[in-house]
Short mmCIF file of N, CA and C in Angstrom, two decimals:
data_model
loop_
_atom_site.label_atom_id
_atom_site.label_comp_id
_atom_site.label_asym_id
_atom_site.label_seq_id
_atom_site.Cartn_x
_atom_site.Cartn_y
_atom_site.Cartn_z
N MET A 29 0.77 -1.26 0.03
CA MET A 29 0.04 -0.03 0.03
C MET A 29 0.89 1.16 0.01
N ALA A 30 0.44 2.21 -0.63
CA ALA A 30 1.33 3.50 -0.66
C ALA A 30 1.38 4.19 0.67
N LEU A 31 2.54 4.91 1.00
CA LEU A 31 2.83 5.52 2.07
C LEU A 31 1.82 6.94 2.38
N HIS A 32 1.69 7.56 1.21
CA HIS A 32 0.82 8.66 1.22
C HIS A 32 -0.59 8.40 0.48
N SER A 33 -1.39 9.27 0.93
CA SER A 33 -2.90 9.05 0.26
C SER A 33 -2.83 9.39 -1.21
N ASP A 34 -3.70 8.92 -1.92
CA ASP A 34 -3.85 9.33 -3.26
C ASP A 34 -3.80 10.82 -3.51
N THR A 35 -4.68 11.52 -2.82
CA THR A 35 -4.70 12.98 -2.88
C THR A 35 -3.23 13.82 -2.62
N GLU A 36 -2.45 13.06 -1.69
CA GLU A 36 -1.15 13.53 -1.34
C GLU A 36 -0.05 13.15 -2.47
N ILE A 37 -0.10 12.05 -3.02
CA ILE A 37 0.63 11.70 -4.10
C ILE A 37 0.49 12.68 -5.39
N ILE A 38 -1.25 12.81 -5.83
CA ILE A 38 -1.36 13.61 -6.85
C ILE A 38 -0.80 15.10 -6.66
N GLU A 39 -1.33 15.54 -5.67
CA GLU A 39 -0.67 16.97 -5.41
C GLU A 39 0.85 17.06 -5.27
N GLY A 40 1.39 16.15 -4.77
CA GLY A 40 3.05 15.99 -4.73
C GLY A 40 3.59 16.00 -5.98
N LEU A 41 2.86 15.26 -6.84
CA LEU A 41 3.42 15.15 -8.42
C LEU A 41 3.15 16.40 -9.05
N LYS A 42 2.25 17.05 -9.02
CA LYS A 42 1.72 18.31 -9.76
C LYS A 42 2.52 19.44 -9.24
N ARG A 43 2.85 19.39 -7.91
CA ARG A 43 3.59 20.47 -7.19
C ARG A 43 5.03 20.63 -7.80
N GLY A 44 5.66 19.47 -7.99
CA GLY A 44 6.84 19.07 -8.64
C GLY A 44 7.88 19.61 -7.44
N GLY A 45 8.97 20.21 -8.01
CA GLY A 45 10.15 20.61 -7.04
C GLY A 45 11.01 19.43 -6.71
N SER A 46 11.76 19.68 -5.53
CA SER A 46 12.66 18.62 -5.20
C SER A 46 11.84 17.55 -4.41
N GLN A 47 10.52 17.83 -4.00
CA GLN A 47 9.90 16.75 -3.36
C GLN A 47 9.16 15.79 -4.06
N ARG A 48 9.23 16.12 -5.40
CA ARG A 48 8.27 15.26 -6.45
C ARG A 48 8.96 13.67 -6.45
N ARG A 49 10.13 13.49 -6.36
CA ARG A 49 10.64 12.28 -6.46
C ARG A 49 10.29 11.40 -5.30
N ILE A 50 9.98 11.93 -4.12
CA ILE A 50 9.30 11.10 -3.01
C ILE A 50 7.94 10.47 -3.46
N PHE A 51 7.25 11.49 -4.00
CA PHE A 51 5.93 10.90 -4.28
C PHE A 51 6.04 9.77 -5.76
N GLU A 52 7.04 10.27 -6.57
CA GLU A 52 7.20 9.04 -7.58
C GLU A 52 7.61 7.74 -6.94
N ARG A 53 8.54 7.81 -6.06
CA ARG A 53 9.04 6.50 -5.36
C ARG A 53 7.86 5.94 -4.70
N ASP A 54 7.12 6.74 -3.88
CA ASP A 54 5.97 6.15 -3.02
C ASP A 54 4.95 5.51 -4.16
N LEU A 55 4.76 6.27 -5.34
CA LEU A 55 3.82 5.49 -6.18
C LEU A 55 4.33 4.35 -6.68
N TYR A 56 5.71 4.26 -7.16
CA TYR A 56 6.31 3.13 -7.77
C TYR A 56 6.36 1.86 -6.60
N GLN A 57 6.67 2.26 -5.38
CA GLN A 57 6.74 1.04 -4.51
C GLN A 57 5.32 0.72 -4.04
N GLY A 58 4.29 1.63 -4.02
CA GLY A 58 2.94 1.21 -3.61
C GLY A 58 2.25 0.09 -4.33
N TYR A 59 2.43 -0.15 -5.47
CA TYR A 59 1.85 -1.27 -6.31
C TYR A 59 2.67 -2.22 -6.80
N PHE A 60 3.85 -2.46 -6.21
CA PHE A 60 4.80 -3.41 -6.78
C PHE A 60 4.48 -4.74 -6.98
N TYR A 61 3.38 -5.10 -5.99
CA TYR A 61 2.92 -6.43 -5.90
C TYR A 61 2.35 -6.89 -7.48
N LEU A 62 1.95 -5.87 -8.10
CA LEU A 62 1.40 -6.04 -9.63
C LEU A 62 2.29 -6.90 -10.30
N ILE A 63 3.65 -6.90 -10.17
CA ILE A 63 4.71 -7.63 -10.94
C ILE A 63 4.31 -9.15 -10.96
N SER A 64 4.16 -9.55 -9.65
CA SER A 64 4.07 -10.93 -9.64
C SER A 64 2.69 -11.47 -9.97
N HIS A 65 1.78 -10.38 -9.92
CA HIS A 65 0.34 -10.87 -10.23
C HIS A 65 0.17 -10.95 -11.76
N GLY A 66 1.14 -10.16 -12.50
CA GLY A 66 1.18 -10.20 -14.05
C GLY A 66 1.97 -11.30 -14.51
N ILE A 67 2.88 -12.01 -13.59
CA ILE A 67 3.58 -13.20 -14.08
C ILE A 67 2.47 -14.34 -13.97
N LYS A 68 1.87 -14.41 -12.87
CA LYS A 68 0.97 -15.27 -12.76
C LYS A 68 -0.34 -15.25 -13.37
N LYS A 69 -0.81 -14.26 -13.68
CA LYS A 69 -2.18 -14.31 -14.49
C LYS A 69 -2.08 -14.09 -16.09
N TYR A 70 -0.87 -13.52 -16.37
CA TYR A 70 -0.88 -13.37 -17.91
C TYR A 70 0.25 -14.22 -18.50
N ASN A 71 0.86 -14.96 -17.66
CA ASN A 71 1.88 -16.07 -18.03
C ASN A 71 3.13 -15.23 -18.87
N ILE A 72 3.57 -14.10 -18.39
CA ILE A 72 4.62 -13.35 -19.10
C ILE A 72 5.94 -13.47 -18.12
N THR A 73 6.92 -13.09 -18.66
CA THR A 73 8.39 -13.34 -17.89
C THR A 73 8.33 -12.33 -16.74
N ALA A 74 9.32 -12.42 -15.93
CA ALA A 74 9.37 -11.47 -14.83
C ALA A 74 10.00 -10.09 -15.39
N GLU A 75 10.82 -10.21 -16.24
CA GLU A 75 11.31 -8.83 -17.00
C GLU A 75 10.25 -8.22 -17.71
N ASP A 76 9.36 -8.95 -18.33
CA ASP A 76 8.32 -8.27 -19.26
C ASP A 76 7.15 -7.62 -18.16
N ALA A 77 7.06 -8.33 -17.13
CA ALA A 77 6.23 -7.88 -15.97
C ALA A 77 6.53 -6.48 -15.41
N ALA A 78 8.05 -6.51 -15.12
CA ALA A 78 8.70 -5.51 -14.35
C ALA A 78 8.63 -4.15 -15.55
N SER A 79 8.84 -4.52 -16.79
CA SER A 79 8.84 -3.41 -17.76
C SER A 79 7.41 -2.99 -17.74
N ALA A 80 6.50 -3.72 -17.88
CA ALA A 80 4.94 -3.35 -17.94
C ALA A 80 4.61 -2.41 -16.68
N TYR A 81 5.23 -3.01 -15.64
CA TYR A 81 5.03 -2.01 -14.36
C TYR A 81 5.64 -0.62 -14.41
N SER A 82 6.84 -0.52 -14.63
CA SER A 82 7.59 0.60 -14.99
C SER A 82 6.77 1.67 -15.93
N ASP A 83 6.41 0.93 -17.17
CA ASP A 83 5.47 1.69 -17.92
C ASP A 83 4.21 2.40 -17.40
N THR A 84 3.65 1.57 -16.53
CA THR A 84 2.42 1.95 -15.88
C THR A 84 2.62 3.10 -15.05
N ILE A 85 3.62 3.13 -14.20
CA ILE A 85 4.08 4.12 -13.24
C ILE A 85 4.22 5.30 -14.12
N ILE A 86 5.20 5.29 -15.07
CA ILE A 86 5.34 6.49 -15.77
C ILE A 86 4.15 7.03 -16.53
N SER A 87 3.31 6.09 -16.91
CA SER A 87 2.04 6.46 -17.58
C SER A 87 1.08 7.40 -16.61
N ILE A 88 0.93 6.76 -15.37
CA ILE A 88 0.32 7.30 -14.39
C ILE A 88 0.74 8.80 -14.04
N ILE A 89 2.19 8.96 -13.79
CA ILE A 89 2.84 10.11 -13.63
C ILE A 89 2.59 11.12 -14.65
N ASP A 90 2.60 10.76 -15.93
CA ASP A 90 2.49 11.61 -17.03
C ASP A 90 0.94 11.96 -17.13
N GLN A 91 0.00 11.15 -16.94
CA GLN A 91 -1.35 11.71 -16.84
C GLN A 91 -1.66 12.47 -15.81
N ILE A 92 -1.25 12.47 -14.66
CA ILE A 92 -1.26 13.24 -13.30
C ILE A 92 -0.95 14.68 -13.62
N ILE A 93 0.38 14.76 -14.20
CA ILE A 93 1.20 15.98 -14.53
C ILE A 93 0.31 16.70 -15.57
N ALA A 94 -0.08 16.05 -16.47
CA ALA A 94 -0.91 16.75 -17.78
C ALA A 94 -2.17 16.98 -17.45
N ASN A 95 -2.60 16.75 -16.11
CA ASN A 95 -4.06 16.97 -15.63
C ASN A 95 -5.00 15.87 -16.34
N ARG A 96 -4.69 14.88 -16.98
CA ARG A 96 -5.41 13.90 -17.58
C ARG A 96 -6.10 12.93 -16.86
N PHE A 97 -5.51 12.79 -15.35
CA PHE A 97 -6.13 11.88 -14.60
C PHE A 97 -7.31 12.58 -13.74
N GLU A 98 -8.58 11.96 -13.96
CA GLU A 98 -9.68 12.57 -13.47
C GLU A 98 -10.16 12.45 -12.17
N GLY A 99 -9.62 11.28 -11.49
CA GLY A 99 -9.72 10.99 -10.20
C GLY A 99 -11.10 10.22 -10.04
N ARG A 100 -11.67 9.51 -11.28
CA ARG A 100 -12.96 8.79 -11.02
C ARG A 100 -12.60 7.54 -10.44
N SER A 101 -11.41 6.91 -10.30
CA SER A 101 -11.24 5.69 -9.58
C SER A 101 -9.84 6.15 -8.63
N ALA A 102 -9.59 5.20 -7.67
CA ALA A 102 -8.60 5.20 -6.83
C ALA A 102 -7.20 4.97 -7.69
N LEU A 103 -6.15 5.41 -7.31
CA LEU A 103 -4.75 5.18 -7.96
C LEU A 103 -4.62 3.70 -8.21
N LYS A 104 -4.88 2.96 -7.03
CA LYS A 104 -4.85 1.50 -7.11
C LYS A 104 -5.58 0.87 -8.22
N SER A 105 -6.80 1.24 -8.49
CA SER A 105 -7.45 0.72 -9.49
C SER A 105 -6.98 1.19 -11.10
N TYR A 106 -6.64 2.31 -11.01
CA TYR A 106 -6.07 2.96 -12.12
C TYR A 106 -4.75 2.27 -12.69
N ALA A 107 -4.08 2.09 -11.65
CA ALA A 107 -2.63 1.44 -11.98
C ALA A 107 -2.95 0.00 -12.31
N TYR A 108 -3.95 -0.83 -11.69
CA TYR A 108 -4.16 -2.27 -12.21
C TYR A 108 -4.98 -2.24 -13.60
N GLN A 109 -5.56 -1.37 -13.98
CA GLN A 109 -6.21 -1.40 -15.20
C GLN A 109 -4.98 -1.05 -16.34
N ILE A 110 -4.39 -0.15 -16.12
CA ILE A 110 -3.17 0.28 -17.02
C ILE A 110 -2.30 -0.95 -17.15
N PHE A 111 -1.86 -1.54 -16.07
CA PHE A 111 -0.88 -2.55 -15.96
C PHE A 111 -1.57 -3.79 -16.70
N SER A 112 -2.77 -4.06 -16.28
CA SER A 112 -3.38 -5.19 -17.07
C SER A 112 -3.33 -4.99 -18.39
N ASN A 113 -3.77 -4.01 -18.93
CA ASN A 113 -3.70 -3.75 -20.69
C ASN A 113 -2.28 -3.93 -21.12
N LYS A 114 -1.39 -3.45 -20.33
CA LYS A 114 0.04 -3.71 -20.85
C LYS A 114 0.47 -5.08 -20.92
N CYS A 115 -0.05 -5.86 -19.87
CA CYS A 115 0.27 -7.35 -19.77
C CYS A 115 -0.29 -7.93 -20.87
N VAL A 116 -1.56 -7.56 -21.23
CA VAL A 116 -2.30 -8.23 -22.21
C VAL A 116 -1.61 -8.03 -23.53
N ASP A 117 -1.31 -6.84 -23.79
CA ASP A 117 -0.42 -6.36 -25.05
C ASP A 117 0.79 -7.25 -24.89
N LEU A 118 1.57 -7.36 -24.11
CA LEU A 118 2.86 -8.09 -24.10
C LEU A 118 2.55 -9.70 -24.53
N PHE A 119 1.52 -10.21 -23.74
CA PHE A 119 1.09 -11.55 -24.00
C PHE A 119 0.69 -11.80 -25.55
N ARG A 120 0.00 -10.80 -26.10
CA ARG A 120 -0.53 -10.94 -27.50
C ARG A 120 0.72 -10.93 -28.41
N LYS A 121 1.67 -10.05 -28.10
CA LYS A 121 2.91 -9.77 -28.73
C LYS A 121 3.64 -10.91 -28.88
N ASP A 122 3.95 -11.49 -27.77
CA ASP A 122 4.69 -12.78 -27.52
C ASP A 122 4.03 -13.81 -28.16
N THR A 123 2.89 -14.16 -28.20
CA THR A 123 2.13 -15.19 -28.98
C THR A 123 2.36 -14.93 -30.42
N THR A 124 2.16 -13.58 -31.05
CA THR A 124 2.23 -13.40 -32.51
C THR A 124 3.50 -13.73 -32.80
N ASN A 125 4.59 -13.26 -31.99
CA ASN A 125 6.08 -13.38 -32.40
C ASN A 125 6.46 -15.07 -32.52
N LYS A 126 5.81 -15.59 -31.58
CA LYS A 126 6.13 -17.29 -31.51
C LYS A 126 5.52 -17.84 -32.92
N ARG A 127 4.31 -17.36 -33.33
CA ARG A 127 3.74 -17.74 -34.50
C ARG A 127 4.78 -17.57 -35.68
N LYS A 128 5.20 -16.21 -35.77
CA LYS A 128 6.22 -15.89 -36.69
C LYS A 128 7.16 -16.53 -36.90
N ALA A 129 7.89 -16.89 -35.56
CA ALA A 129 9.19 -17.66 -35.43
C ALA A 129 9.05 -19.24 -35.97
N ASP A 130 7.79 -19.66 -36.15
CA ASP A 130 7.49 -21.04 -36.44
C ASP A 130 7.65 -21.18 -37.93
N HIS A 131 7.39 -20.06 -38.63
CA HIS A 131 7.33 -20.18 -40.16
C HIS A 131 8.83 -19.55 -40.69
N GLY A 132 9.09 -20.21 -41.81
CA GLY A 132 10.47 -19.73 -42.29
C GLY A 132 11.62 -20.11 -41.81
N THR A 133 12.83 -20.07 -42.40
CA THR A 133 14.14 -20.29 -41.83
C THR A 133 14.77 -19.30 -41.48
N ALA A 134 15.51 -19.13 -40.24
CA ALA A 134 16.22 -17.88 -39.90
C ALA A 134 17.46 -17.74 -40.81
N LEU A 135 17.76 -16.26 -40.89
CA LEU A 135 18.87 -15.84 -41.77
C LEU A 135 20.28 -16.55 -41.21
N ASP A 136 20.41 -16.41 -39.87
CA ASP A 136 21.68 -16.97 -39.25
C ASP A 136 21.79 -18.28 -39.62
N SER A 137 20.79 -19.31 -39.68
CA SER A 137 21.18 -20.67 -39.99
C SER A 137 21.46 -20.73 -41.36
N LEU A 138 20.91 -19.92 -42.35
CA LEU A 138 21.26 -19.90 -43.84
C LEU A 138 22.71 -19.54 -43.97
N VAL A 139 23.25 -18.46 -43.29
CA VAL A 139 24.64 -18.04 -43.39
C VAL A 139 25.76 -19.17 -42.93
N PHE A 140 25.18 -20.04 -42.12
CA PHE A 140 26.23 -21.09 -41.57
C PHE A 140 26.33 -22.17 -42.61
N GLU A 141 25.60 -22.05 -43.63
CA GLU A 141 25.82 -22.99 -45.01
C GLU A 141 26.79 -22.49 -45.74
N LEU A 142 27.16 -21.24 -45.66
CA LEU A 142 28.25 -20.72 -46.68
C LEU A 142 29.52 -21.12 -46.25
N PRO A 143 30.57 -20.96 -47.39
CA PRO A 143 31.89 -21.35 -46.93
C PRO A 143 32.45 -20.24 -46.09
N ASP A 144 33.36 -20.60 -45.33
CA ASP A 144 34.05 -19.67 -44.14
C ASP A 144 34.34 -18.22 -44.59
N LYS A 145 34.98 -17.99 -45.66
CA LYS A 145 35.21 -16.55 -45.96
C LYS A 145 33.92 -15.86 -46.29
N ALA A 146 32.96 -16.43 -47.14
CA ALA A 146 31.88 -15.88 -47.62
C ALA A 146 31.00 -15.56 -46.21
N ARG A 147 31.09 -16.80 -45.30
CA ARG A 147 30.24 -16.45 -44.10
C ARG A 147 30.64 -15.20 -43.34
N THR A 148 32.09 -15.14 -42.96
CA THR A 148 32.53 -14.04 -42.27
C THR A 148 32.11 -12.64 -42.98
N ALA A 149 32.30 -12.65 -44.31
CA ALA A 149 31.96 -11.11 -44.84
C ALA A 149 30.52 -10.91 -44.77
N ILE A 150 29.57 -12.03 -45.10
CA ILE A 150 27.98 -11.64 -44.72
C ILE A 150 27.67 -11.29 -43.41
N GLN A 151 28.34 -12.09 -42.58
CA GLN A 151 28.26 -11.60 -40.93
C GLN A 151 28.53 -10.27 -40.77
N GLN A 152 29.63 -9.90 -41.17
CA GLN A 152 30.02 -8.45 -41.03
C GLN A 152 29.18 -7.38 -41.61
N ILE A 153 28.64 -7.68 -42.79
CA ILE A 153 27.59 -6.79 -43.49
C ILE A 153 26.28 -6.78 -42.74
N ILE A 154 25.91 -7.97 -42.08
CA ILE A 154 24.76 -8.17 -41.29
C ILE A 154 24.98 -7.21 -40.16
N ALA A 155 26.03 -7.39 -39.21
CA ALA A 155 26.38 -6.77 -38.22
C ALA A 155 26.35 -5.16 -38.52
N LYS A 156 27.01 -4.73 -39.49
CA LYS A 156 27.09 -3.40 -39.73
C LYS A 156 25.60 -2.75 -40.17
N ASP A 157 25.04 -3.62 -40.90
CA ASP A 157 23.40 -3.04 -41.02
C ASP A 157 22.66 -3.08 -39.93
N GLU A 158 22.91 -4.06 -38.91
CA GLU A 158 22.00 -4.10 -37.60
C GLU A 158 22.29 -2.67 -36.82
N TRP A 159 23.75 -2.56 -36.75
CA TRP A 159 24.17 -1.41 -36.04
C TRP A 159 23.39 -0.04 -36.54
N ARG A 160 23.68 0.24 -37.92
CA ARG A 160 23.08 1.23 -38.52
C ARG A 160 21.64 1.62 -38.20
N ASN A 161 20.88 0.47 -38.39
CA ASN A 161 19.41 0.17 -38.15
C ASN A 161 19.12 0.85 -36.64
N MET A 162 19.96 0.10 -35.81
CA MET A 162 19.78 0.50 -34.13
C MET A 162 19.89 2.01 -34.09
N MET A 163 21.03 2.49 -34.53
CA MET A 163 21.45 3.87 -34.53
C MET A 163 20.28 4.83 -34.97
N GLN A 164 19.80 4.45 -36.09
CA GLN A 164 18.59 5.23 -36.72
C GLN A 164 17.33 5.18 -35.84
N LYS A 165 17.21 4.08 -35.31
CA LYS A 165 16.08 3.90 -34.29
C LYS A 165 16.38 4.62 -32.96
N LEU A 166 17.60 4.69 -32.58
CA LEU A 166 17.87 5.51 -31.42
C LEU A 166 17.55 6.99 -31.75
N GLN A 167 17.79 7.39 -32.82
CA GLN A 167 17.63 8.74 -33.22
C GLN A 167 15.91 9.12 -33.20
N GLU A 168 15.10 8.05 -33.68
CA GLU A 168 13.74 8.20 -33.68
C GLU A 168 13.26 8.17 -32.19
N LEU A 169 13.87 7.64 -31.29
CA LEU A 169 13.45 7.40 -29.90
C LEU A 169 13.41 9.00 -29.36
N GLY A 170 14.26 9.66 -29.85
CA GLY A 170 14.42 11.14 -29.16
C GLY A 170 15.71 11.26 -28.40
N GLU A 171 16.13 12.52 -28.24
CA GLU A 171 17.43 12.86 -27.61
C GLU A 171 17.50 12.35 -26.37
N LYS A 172 16.57 12.35 -25.48
CA LYS A 172 16.71 11.87 -24.17
C LYS A 172 16.78 10.23 -23.90
N CYS A 173 16.14 9.79 -24.50
CA CYS A 173 16.25 8.30 -24.49
C CYS A 173 17.38 7.80 -25.17
N LYS A 174 17.96 8.27 -26.28
CA LYS A 174 19.35 8.23 -26.88
C LYS A 174 20.33 8.30 -26.00
N GLN A 175 20.35 9.46 -25.15
CA GLN A 175 21.58 9.62 -24.30
C GLN A 175 21.45 8.52 -23.08
N VAL A 176 20.23 8.55 -22.50
CA VAL A 176 20.27 7.49 -21.37
C VAL A 176 20.83 6.21 -21.76
N LEU A 177 20.26 5.48 -22.89
CA LEU A 177 20.77 4.31 -23.42
C LEU A 177 22.35 4.17 -23.79
N LEU A 178 22.79 5.41 -24.33
CA LEU A 178 24.06 5.41 -24.87
C LEU A 178 25.13 5.53 -23.73
N PHE A 179 24.66 6.27 -22.59
CA PHE A 179 25.49 6.34 -21.46
C PHE A 179 25.50 4.99 -20.83
N PHE A 180 24.29 4.40 -20.49
CA PHE A 180 24.26 3.11 -20.03
C PHE A 180 25.19 2.08 -20.83
N GLU A 181 25.05 2.11 -22.14
CA GLU A 181 26.12 1.28 -22.97
C GLU A 181 27.41 1.59 -22.65
N ASP A 182 27.78 2.81 -22.32
CA ASP A 182 29.25 3.13 -22.19
C ASP A 182 29.70 2.70 -20.71
N GLY A 183 28.64 2.06 -20.00
CA GLY A 183 29.09 1.59 -18.55
C GLY A 183 28.71 2.33 -17.37
N TYR A 184 28.12 3.62 -17.65
CA TYR A 184 27.77 4.51 -16.48
C TYR A 184 26.53 3.78 -15.92
N SER A 185 26.54 3.99 -14.48
CA SER A 185 25.47 3.33 -13.71
C SER A 185 24.30 4.39 -13.89
N ASP A 186 23.09 4.08 -13.29
CA ASP A 186 21.83 4.93 -13.33
C ASP A 186 22.19 6.06 -12.27
N LYS A 187 22.82 6.01 -11.32
CA LYS A 187 22.95 6.98 -10.40
C LYS A 187 23.87 8.01 -10.95
N GLU A 188 24.93 7.58 -11.75
CA GLU A 188 25.83 8.66 -12.55
C GLU A 188 25.02 9.32 -13.72
N ILE A 189 24.18 8.53 -14.42
CA ILE A 189 23.26 8.96 -15.38
C ILE A 189 22.41 10.23 -14.89
N ALA A 190 21.83 9.88 -13.68
CA ALA A 190 20.95 10.69 -12.92
C ALA A 190 21.70 11.99 -12.88
N GLY A 191 22.83 11.99 -12.46
CA GLY A 191 23.59 13.31 -12.03
C GLY A 191 24.04 14.00 -13.42
N PHE A 192 24.36 13.17 -14.51
CA PHE A 192 24.80 14.01 -15.71
C PHE A 192 23.46 14.51 -16.38
N MET A 193 22.28 14.02 -16.27
CA MET A 193 21.11 14.26 -16.97
C MET A 193 20.03 15.01 -16.10
N GLU A 194 20.57 15.17 -14.81
CA GLU A 194 19.60 15.87 -13.89
C GLU A 194 18.24 15.46 -13.73
N TYR A 195 18.28 14.00 -13.67
CA TYR A 195 17.12 13.40 -13.31
C TYR A 195 17.02 13.49 -11.60
N ASN A 196 15.93 13.03 -11.21
CA ASN A 196 15.72 13.15 -9.66
C ASN A 196 16.29 12.13 -8.86
N SER A 197 16.41 10.92 -9.50
CA SER A 197 17.12 9.72 -8.72
C SER A 197 17.41 8.76 -9.81
N ALA A 198 18.16 7.71 -9.24
CA ALA A 198 18.67 6.63 -10.02
C ALA A 198 17.58 5.74 -10.56
N GLU A 199 16.41 5.68 -9.68
CA GLU A 199 15.34 4.87 -9.85
C GLU A 199 14.50 5.46 -11.07
N VAL A 200 14.46 6.72 -11.28
CA VAL A 200 13.74 7.63 -12.26
C VAL A 200 14.45 7.09 -13.69
N VAL A 201 15.81 7.16 -13.43
CA VAL A 201 16.66 6.86 -14.83
C VAL A 201 16.40 5.54 -15.11
N LYS A 202 16.50 4.46 -14.16
CA LYS A 202 16.27 2.94 -14.48
C LYS A 202 14.84 2.88 -15.38
N THR A 203 13.75 3.42 -14.50
CA THR A 203 12.57 3.34 -15.22
C THR A 203 12.53 3.83 -16.48
N SER A 204 13.08 5.01 -16.80
CA SER A 204 13.17 5.60 -17.88
C SER A 204 14.07 4.78 -19.08
N ARG A 205 15.07 4.35 -18.65
CA ARG A 205 15.98 3.51 -19.39
C ARG A 205 15.11 2.28 -19.87
N LEU A 206 14.41 1.64 -18.97
CA LEU A 206 13.69 0.29 -19.32
C LEU A 206 12.62 0.81 -20.30
N ARG A 207 12.01 1.85 -20.03
CA ARG A 207 10.95 2.29 -20.97
C ARG A 207 11.53 2.41 -22.41
N CYS A 208 12.69 3.11 -22.32
CA CYS A 208 13.45 3.42 -23.64
C CYS A 208 13.73 2.04 -24.55
N LEU A 209 14.30 1.29 -23.57
CA LEU A 209 14.79 -0.22 -24.11
C LEU A 209 13.57 -0.76 -24.70
N ASP A 210 12.39 -0.89 -24.00
CA ASP A 210 11.26 -1.52 -24.52
C ASP A 210 10.82 -0.97 -25.87
N LYS A 211 10.69 0.38 -25.92
CA LYS A 211 10.49 1.06 -27.13
C LYS A 211 11.28 0.73 -28.24
N LEU A 212 12.55 0.66 -28.03
CA LEU A 212 13.76 0.36 -29.00
C LEU A 212 13.59 -1.18 -29.37
N ARG A 213 13.24 -1.86 -28.45
CA ARG A 213 12.85 -3.43 -28.91
C ARG A 213 11.64 -3.35 -29.90
N LYS A 214 10.68 -2.70 -29.55
CA LYS A 214 9.56 -2.74 -30.33
C LYS A 214 9.84 -2.27 -31.90
N MET A 215 10.66 -1.15 -31.73
CA MET A 215 11.01 -0.69 -33.09
C MET A 215 11.90 -1.47 -33.82
N MET A 216 12.72 -2.20 -33.12
CA MET A 216 13.47 -3.16 -33.94
C MET A 216 13.09 -4.50 -34.01
N GLY A 217 12.11 -4.75 -33.43
CA GLY A 217 11.19 -5.88 -33.78
C GLY A 217 12.08 -7.26 -33.06
N THR A 218 12.74 -6.94 -31.87
CA THR A 218 13.51 -7.93 -31.28
C THR A 218 13.44 -7.89 -29.86
N ASN A 219 13.83 -9.17 -29.18
CA ASN A 219 14.09 -9.08 -27.80
C ASN A 219 15.37 -9.34 -27.42
N ASP A 220 16.30 -9.15 -28.38
CA ASP A 220 17.72 -9.40 -27.97
C ASP A 220 18.41 -8.28 -27.38
N ILE A 221 17.90 -7.08 -27.26
CA ILE A 221 18.71 -5.97 -26.66
C ILE A 221 18.85 -6.32 -25.06
N VAL A 222 20.04 -6.12 -24.66
CA VAL A 222 20.15 -6.33 -23.37
C VAL A 222 19.93 -5.30 -22.42
N LYS A 223 19.34 -5.53 -21.12
CA LYS A 223 18.90 -4.44 -20.09
C LYS A 223 20.22 -3.97 -19.38
#
C-alpha cells in the first residue's frame, strides 16, 4: 500500500520541485505487487512484468502531471487497469512473435551453410546493417532516450546518469531506461537487446 494518500501523491506530483521524487518513489513502491500478479495471471516473464509495471507508473505520472487523471477511480484501480492492459499487449505480442518464428528459416542458419570466407563477410555486413538500423531507431526515440541508453551502454550507472542528465534519482533513470529499451525493442522487432 502507498505511504501517502492518493490526494497527497497527486498533489505532490503536480507540485513538482525537489519533493516530487518522494511521491514518484511512493507511487512506484505502492503497487509493486502487481509484477508478481502479472507473471501469474498473464503468463509473462518477470522482466516483461517489471517493464509493464515501470511503463504503468510512468504513464500514471504523465497523466497526473498533464491533468488527464480525472480521479474517477482510486490510483490503485487505475494502476491495475493500465498494468493489465500492458500485460495483455505483451502476451499478445509474444504469442504473435512465436507464431512468426515457427514459419520460415532464420537468416543466421542460412549464413552457416556458406563457406568460411563468405560467411565472415556476410556476418560483417549483417552486423553493420543491424548497427546502422539500431542507431537510426535511437535517433527516432528522441534525444533523452538516446542519451540515457548510450550512457548506459558506455558503462555508466543509473546513479551517474541521474547526475549527468539532472534526473531526480537513479530509480527514475532506471524506469526511463527500461521504458526506452522497450520502445527500442518494439521498433527493432527484437527481444535481443540487453537491459
